[in-house]
Coordinates of N, CA and C in Angstrom, one line a residue:
M243 N 1.5 -31.2 -27.9 CA 1.5 -29.7 -27.8 C 0.7 -29.0 -28.6
T244 N -0.2 -28.2 -28.3 CA -1.2 -27.5 -29.2 C -0.5 -26.3 -29.8
G245 N -1.3 -25.5 -30.7 CA -0.7 -24.6 -31.4 C -1.1 -23.2 -30.5
P246 N -0.5 -22.1 -31.1 CA -0.8 -20.8 -30.1 C -2.4 -20.4 -30.3
I247 N -2.7 -19.8 -29.2 CA -4.1 -19.2 -29.0 C -4.3 -17.8 -29.4
F248 N -5.1 -17.4 -30.1 CA -5.2 -15.9 -30.6 C -6.7 -15.6 -30.1
R249 N -6.7 -14.4 -29.6 CA -8.0 -13.9 -29.2 C -8.1 -12.4 -29.3
D250 N -9.3 -11.8 -29.4 CA -9.7 -10.4 -29.5 C -9.5 -9.9 -27.8
M251 N -8.9 -8.8 -27.8 CA -9.0 -8.2 -26.3 C -10.3 -7.4 -26.3
T252 N -10.5 -7.3 -24.9 CA -11.8 -6.5 -24.5 C -11.5 -5.1 -24.6
P253 N -12.3 -4.2 -24.6 CA -12.2 -2.6 -24.6 C -11.3 -2.4 -23.4
D254 N -11.6 -2.9 -22.2 CA -10.8 -2.6 -20.9 C -9.2 -2.9 -21.0
E255 N -9.1 -4.2 -21.6 CA -7.8 -4.6 -21.7 C -7.0 -3.8 -22.9
C256 N -7.7 -3.3 -23.9 CA -6.9 -2.4 -24.7 C -6.6 -1.1 -24.1
E257 N -7.5 -0.5 -23.4 CA -7.3 0.7 -22.5 C -6.1 0.4 -21.6
A258 N -5.9 -0.7 -20.9 CA -5.1 -0.9 -19.9 C -3.6 -1.2 -20.6
L259 N -3.6 -1.7 -21.9 CA -2.3 -1.8 -22.5 C -1.9 -0.4 -23.1
L260 N -2.8 0.4 -23.5 CA -2.4 1.9 -23.8 C -2.0 2.7 -22.7
S261 N -2.7 2.4 -21.5 CA -2.3 3.3 -20.4 C -0.8 2.9 -19.6
V262 N -0.3 1.9 -19.9 CA 0.9 1.3 -19.3 C 2.1 1.5 -20.2
N263 N 1.9 1.7 -21.4 CA 3.0 2.0 -22.4 C 3.1 3.6 -22.7
H264 N 4.2 3.9 -23.3 CA 4.4 5.3 -23.6 C 5.1 5.5 -24.9
V265 N 5.3 4.5 -25.6 CA 5.9 4.5 -27.0 C 4.9 3.8 -28.0
G266 N 4.5 4.4 -29.1 CA 3.6 3.7 -30.1 C 4.1 4.3 -31.2
R267 N 3.2 3.7 -32.3 CA 3.4 4.1 -33.7 C 2.1 4.9 -34.3
L268 N 2.5 6.1 -34.8 CA 1.4 6.9 -35.6 C 1.5 6.8 -37.1
A269 N 0.4 6.2 -37.5 CA 0.2 6.2 -38.8 C -0.8 7.2 -39.7
F270 N -0.4 7.6 -40.5 CA -1.2 8.8 -41.2 C -0.8 8.7 -42.8
T271 N -1.8 9.2 -43.4 CA -1.5 9.3 -45.0 C -1.5 10.6 -45.4
F272 N -1.0 10.8 -46.8 CA -0.8 12.2 -47.5 C -0.8 11.6 -49.1
K273 N -2.1 12.0 -49.6 CA -2.3 11.6 -51.1 C -2.1 10.0 -51.0
D274 N -1.1 9.5 -51.9 CA -1.0 8.1 -52.1 C 0.1 7.3 -51.2
R275 N 0.4 8.1 -50.1 CA 1.6 7.5 -49.5 C 1.1 7.4 -48.0
V276 N 1.5 6.3 -47.4 CA 1.3 6.0 -46.1 C 2.6 6.0 -45.2
D277 N 2.7 6.8 -44.1 CA 3.7 6.9 -43.3 C 3.3 6.4 -41.8
I278 N 4.4 5.9 -41.1 CA 4.3 5.4 -39.8 C 5.7 5.8 -39.0
Q279 N 5.4 6.6 -37.8 CA 6.4 6.9 -37.1 C 6.2 6.7 -35.7
P280 N 7.2 6.5 -34.9 CA 7.3 6.1 -33.4 C 7.0 7.4 -32.8
I281 N 6.2 7.5 -31.5 CA 6.1 8.7 -30.8 C 5.9 8.3 -29.4
H282 N 6.3 9.3 -28.5 CA 6.0 9.1 -27.0 C 4.5 9.5 -27.0
Y283 N 3.8 8.9 -26.0 CA 2.4 9.5 -25.8 C 1.9 9.1 -24.3
V284 N 0.8 9.5 -23.9 CA 0.0 9.2 -22.7 C -1.3 9.0 -23.1
F285 N -2.1 8.1 -22.6 CA -3.4 7.8 -22.8 C -4.1 8.2 -21.6
D286 N -5.3 8.8 -21.8 CA -6.2 9.1 -20.6 C -7.7 9.3 -21.2
N287 N -8.6 8.4 -20.9 CA -10.0 8.5 -20.9 C -10.3 8.8 -22.6
G288 N -9.9 7.9 -23.2 CA -10.4 7.9 -24.9 C -9.4 9.1 -25.7
W289 N -8.3 9.4 -25.0 CA -7.5 10.4 -25.7 C -6.1 9.9 -25.7
I290 N -5.3 10.1 -26.8 CA -4.0 9.7 -26.9 C -3.4 11.2 -27.1
F291 N -2.3 11.6 -26.0 CA -1.7 12.8 -26.1 C -0.3 12.7 -26.4
G292 N 0.3 13.6 -27.2 CA 1.7 13.5 -27.4 C 2.2 15.1 -28.0
R293 N 3.3 15.2 -28.4 CA 3.8 16.3 -28.8 C 4.8 16.1 -29.9
T294 N 5.0 17.0 -30.7 CA 5.9 16.8 -31.9 C 6.4 18.3 -32.1
A295 N 7.3 18.2 -33.3 CA 7.9 19.7 -33.7 C 7.4 19.9 -35.2
E296 N 7.7 21.0 -35.5 CA 7.4 21.3 -36.8 C 8.2 20.6 -37.9
G297 N 7.6 20.2 -38.9 CA 8.2 19.1 -39.9 C 7.0 18.6 -40.7
A298 N 7.3 17.5 -41.6 CA 6.5 16.7 -42.4 C 5.3 16.2 -41.8
K299 N 5.5 15.5 -40.7 CA 4.6 15.0 -39.9 C 3.5 16.0 -39.4
F300 N 3.9 17.1 -39.0 CA 3.0 18.1 -38.4 C 2.2 18.6 -39.5
T301 N 2.9 19.0 -40.7 CA 2.3 19.6 -42.0 C 1.1 18.7 -42.4
T302 N 1.4 17.3 -42.6 CA 0.5 16.2 -43.0 C -0.7 16.2 -42.0
L303 N -0.4 16.3 -40.7 CA -1.6 15.9 -39.8 C -2.4 17.2 -39.8
T304 N -2.0 18.4 -40.2 CA -2.9 19.7 -40.1 C -3.8 19.5 -41.3
H305 N -3.5 18.8 -42.4 CA -4.2 18.7 -43.7 C -5.0 17.4 -43.7
H306 N -4.6 16.3 -42.9 CA -5.0 14.8 -42.9 C -5.0 14.3 -41.6
P307 N -6.2 14.9 -40.9 CA -6.2 14.5 -39.4 C -6.5 13.1 -38.8
F308 N -6.9 12.1 -40.0 CA -7.4 10.9 -39.4 C -6.2 9.8 -39.5
V309 N -6.1 9.2 -38.3 CA -4.9 8.5 -38.1 C -5.3 7.2 -37.4
A310 N -4.2 6.2 -37.6 CA -4.3 5.0 -36.8 C -3.0 4.9 -35.9
F311 N -3.2 4.5 -34.8 CA -2.0 4.4 -33.8 C -2.0 3.1 -33.1
E312 N -0.9 2.4 -33.1 CA -0.6 1.0 -32.5 C 0.5 1.2 -31.6
V313 N 0.1 0.1 -30.5 CA 1.0 -0.2 -29.4 C 1.2 -1.6 -29.3
D314 N 2.2 -2.1 -29.0 CA 2.6 -3.5 -28.8 C 3.2 -4.0 -27.6
E315 N 3.1 -5.0 -27.2 CA 3.9 -5.7 -26.2 C 4.4 -7.1 -26.6
V316 N 5.6 -7.4 -26.9 CA 5.9 -8.6 -27.5 C 7.0 -9.3 -26.7
H317 N 6.6 -10.5 -26.2 CA 7.5 -11.2 -25.2 C 8.2 -12.3 -25.9
G318 N 7.5 -12.8 -27.2 CA 8.1 -14.0 -27.8 C 7.0 -14.0 -29.1
L319 N 7.3 -15.2 -29.9 CA 6.7 -15.4 -31.3 C 5.3 -15.4 -31.0
F320 N 4.7 -16.2 -30.0 CA 3.4 -16.5 -29.7 C 3.1 -15.9 -28.2
D321 N 3.6 -14.9 -28.0 CA 3.3 -14.2 -26.4 C 3.5 -12.8 -26.9
W322 N 2.3 -12.2 -27.3 CA 2.2 -10.5 -27.7 C 0.8 -10.1 -27.5
R323 N 0.6 -8.9 -27.4 CA -0.6 -8.2 -27.2 C -0.4 -6.9 -28.2
S324 N -1.3 -6.5 -28.9 CA -1.3 -5.3 -29.7 C -2.6 -4.7 -29.9
V325 N -2.6 -3.4 -29.8 CA -3.9 -2.5 -29.8 C -3.7 -1.3 -30.9
V326 N -4.7 -1.4 -31.7 CA -4.7 -0.4 -32.8 C -6.0 0.4 -32.5
A327 N -5.7 1.9 -32.4 CA -6.5 2.8 -32.2 C -6.7 3.6 -33.5
H328 N -8.1 4.0 -33.8 CA -8.2 5.0 -35.0 C -9.0 6.2 -34.4
G329 N -8.6 7.3 -35.1 CA -9.1 8.6 -34.6 C -8.7 9.8 -35.4
T330 N -9.1 10.9 -34.8 CA -8.6 12.2 -35.4 C -7.8 12.9 -34.5
V331 N -6.7 13.6 -35.2 CA -5.8 14.2 -34.4 C -6.1 15.7 -34.2
Y332 N -6.2 16.4 -33.2 CA -6.4 17.7 -32.8 C -5.1 18.3 -32.5
L333 N -4.7 19.4 -32.9 CA -3.6 20.2 -32.5 C -4.0 21.1 -31.3
L334 N -3.6 20.8 -30.4 CA -3.9 21.6 -28.9 C -3.2 22.9 -28.6
D335 N -3.9 23.9 -28.5 CA -3.1 25.2 -28.4 C -3.9 26.0 -27.2
K336 N -3.1 26.3 -26.2 CA -3.7 27.1 -24.9 C -4.5 28.4 -25.4
E337 N -4.0 28.9 -26.5 CA -4.7 30.2 -26.7 C -5.9 30.2 -27.7
S338 N -6.3 29.2 -28.0 CA -7.4 29.0 -28.9 C -8.8 28.8 -28.3
G339 N -9.0 29.0 -27.1 CA -10.3 29.2 -26.7 C -10.5 28.2 -25.4
P340 N -11.5 28.4 -24.6 CA -11.6 27.4 -23.4 C -11.5 26.0 -23.6
V341 N -12.3 25.5 -24.5 CA -12.2 23.9 -24.8 C -10.7 23.6 -25.1
Q342 N -10.1 24.1 -26.1 CA -8.7 23.7 -26.4 C -7.9 24.0 -25.3
A343 N -8.0 25.1 -24.5 CA -7.1 25.2 -23.3 C -7.3 24.2 -22.2
S344 N -8.5 23.8 -22.0 CA -8.8 22.7 -21.2 C -8.1 21.4 -21.6
E345 N -8.2 21.1 -22.8 CA -7.7 19.8 -23.4 C -6.1 19.9 -23.4
Y346 N -5.6 21.2 -23.6 CA -4.2 21.4 -23.4 C -3.7 21.2 -22.1
D347 N -4.3 21.8 -21.1 CA -4.0 21.5 -19.8 C -4.1 20.1 -19.1
R348 N -5.1 19.3 -19.7 CA -5.1 18.0 -19.4 C -3.9 17.2 -20.1
A349 N -3.8 17.6 -21.4 CA -2.5 16.9 -22.1 C -1.2 17.1 -21.2
L350 N -1.0 18.4 -21.0 CA 0.2 18.9 -20.2 C 0.2 18.1 -18.8
D351 N -0.8 18.0 -18.2 CA -0.8 17.1 -16.8 C -0.3 15.7 -17.1
M352 N -1.0 15.2 -18.1 CA -0.8 13.9 -18.5 C 0.7 13.5 -18.8
M353 N 1.2 14.4 -19.7 CA 2.6 14.2 -20.0 C 3.6 14.4 -18.9
R354 N 3.3 15.4 -18.0 CA 4.1 15.5 -16.7 C 4.1 14.4 -15.9
R355 N 2.9 13.6 -15.7 CA 2.9 12.5 -15.0 C 3.8 11.3 -15.5
F356 N 4.2 11.4 -16.9 CA 5.1 10.5 -17.4 C 6.5 10.8 -17.5
L357 N 6.6 12.3 -17.7 CA 7.9 13.1 -17.9 C 7.6 14.3 -17.1
P358 N 8.1 14.3 -15.9 CA 7.8 15.8 -15.2 C 8.5 16.8 -15.9
E359 N 9.6 16.7 -16.7 CA 10.4 18.0 -17.0 C 9.8 18.5 -18.4
T360 N 8.7 17.9 -18.8 CA 8.0 18.4 -20.0 C 7.7 19.8 -19.8
F361 N 8.2 20.7 -20.8 CA 8.0 22.1 -20.9 C 8.6 22.7 -19.8
T362 N 9.6 22.4 -19.3 CA 10.4 22.9 -18.3 C 11.8 23.4 -18.6
S363 N 12.7 23.8 -17.9 CA 14.0 24.1 -18.4 C 14.9 23.0 -18.4
E364 N 14.2 21.7 -18.0 CA 15.1 20.6 -17.9 C 14.4 19.5 -19.0
D365 N 13.6 20.0 -19.8 CA 13.0 19.1 -20.8 C 13.9 18.7 -21.8
P366 N 13.9 17.2 -21.9 CA 14.7 16.5 -23.0 C 14.5 16.7 -24.2
T367 N 13.5 17.2 -24.5 CA 13.1 17.4 -26.0 C 12.4 18.8 -26.2
P368 N 13.0 19.9 -25.9 CA 12.4 21.3 -25.9 C 12.0 21.6 -27.4
F369 N 12.4 21.0 -28.2 CA 12.0 21.2 -29.7 C 10.6 20.8 -30.1
R370 N 10.1 20.0 -29.3 CA 8.8 19.5 -29.5 C 7.7 20.3 -28.9
T371 N 7.4 21.3 -29.4 CA 6.4 22.3 -28.8 C 5.1 22.3 -29.3
I372 N 4.7 21.4 -30.0 CA 3.3 21.3 -30.5 C 2.8 20.0 -29.7
V373 N 1.7 20.5 -29.2 CA 1.0 19.5 -28.4 C -0.4 18.9 -29.3
F374 N -0.4 17.7 -29.2 CA -1.7 17.1 -29.9 C -2.3 16.1 -29.1
G375 N -3.7 16.1 -29.5 CA -4.5 14.9 -28.9 C -5.0 14.1 -30.0
I376 N -5.3 12.7 -29.8 CA -6.0 11.8 -30.8 C -7.3 11.6 -30.0
Q377 N -8.4 11.9 -30.5 CA -9.6 11.4 -30.0 C -9.9 10.1 -30.6
V378 N -10.0 9.1 -29.7 CA -10.0 7.7 -30.2 C -11.6 7.4 -30.4
M379 N -11.8 7.1 -31.7 CA -13.0 6.6 -32.1 C -13.4 5.2 -32.3
E380 N -12.3 4.3 -32.3 CA -12.3 2.9 -32.5 C -11.2 2.2 -32.0
M381 N -11.3 1.2 -31.2 CA -10.2 0.6 -30.7 C -10.2 -1.0 -30.8
T382 N -9.2 -1.6 -31.4 CA -9.4 -3.0 -31.3 C -8.0 -3.6 -30.9
G383 N -8.1 -4.8 -30.3 CA -6.7 -5.5 -29.8 C -6.8 -6.9 -30.0
R384 N -5.6 -7.5 -30.2 CA -5.5 -9.0 -30.3 C -4.3 -9.4 -29.6
E385 N -4.4 -10.8 -29.1 CA -3.3 -11.3 -28.2 C -3.2 -12.6 -28.7
A386 N -1.8 -13.0 -28.5 CA -1.3 -14.4 -29.0 C -0.7 -14.9 -27.6
R387 N -1.2 -16.3 -27.3 CA -0.4 -16.8 -26.1 C -0.2 -18.3 -26.6
E388 N 0.9 -18.8 -26.1 CA 1.2 -20.3 -26.4 C 0.2 -21.2 -25.9
G389 N -0.1 -22.2 -26.7 CA -1.2 -23.2 -26.2 C -0.5 -23.9 -25.1
K390 N -1.4 -24.8 -24.3 CA -0.9 -25.6 -23.3 C -0.2 -26.8 -24.0
R391 N 1.0 -27.3 -23.4 CA 1.6 -28.4 -23.7 C 1.1 -29.6 -23.0
R392 N 0.8 -30.6 -23.8 CA 0.4 -32.0 -23.3 C 1.7 -32.8 -22.9
R393 N 1.5 -33.4 -21.8 CA 2.7 -34.3 -21.4 C 2.8 -35.4 -22.4
S394 N 3.9 -35.8 -22.7 CA 4.1 -36.8 -23.8 C 3.7 -38.1 -23.0
A395 N 3.5 -39.2 -23.9 CA 3.0 -40.4 -23.3 C 4.0 -41.1 -22.5
T396 N 5.2 -40.9 -22.7 CA 6.4 -41.7 -22.1 C 6.4 -41.1 -20.6
K397 N 6.2 -39.7 -20.4 CA 6.3 -39.2 -19.2 C 5.2 -39.5 -18.3
R398 N 4.0 -39.7 -19.0 CA 2.7 -40.1 -18.3 C 2.9 -41.6 -17.6
R399 N 3.5 -42.4 -18.3 CA 3.7 -43.6 -18.0 C 4.6 -43.7 -16.8
T400 N 5.5 -42.9 -16.8 CA 6.6 -43.0 -15.7 C 6.1 -42.5 -14.3
K401 N 5.1 -41.8 -14.4 CA 4.6 -41.3 -13.2 C 3.8 -42.0 -12.3

């Protein structure tokens, strides 16, 4: 039996992993403290879109917009894929001009593809009123797979 095989993922594989998942972790800093929180998200063409509510995370992101974002798929100890994206958070407001309005509309469209009730009377999280986008500047991915198992000498002789 050989050991696990680790490899870097291609940019297309990284984007594919981000596209099919909708829960990730957002890491951000404030002074000498690092925090990480799970969030729902959608990924589209180099942007991660999500929404949040007023609170410590929102306040921190308005002052320190540089973040890391991670998504994992884990099926076993040596059967996983992980993507880390680094970028800048932009708070999207429909009323802040045409560029912001365009990005806000794109974010809302993408979020509604994932959760059609977003910002409707049926919204399961109506308190999350702040829309944000993370412009991905750098993305890396790693993967682990179990190595191929060699047949034992006894099994080879009996065949």
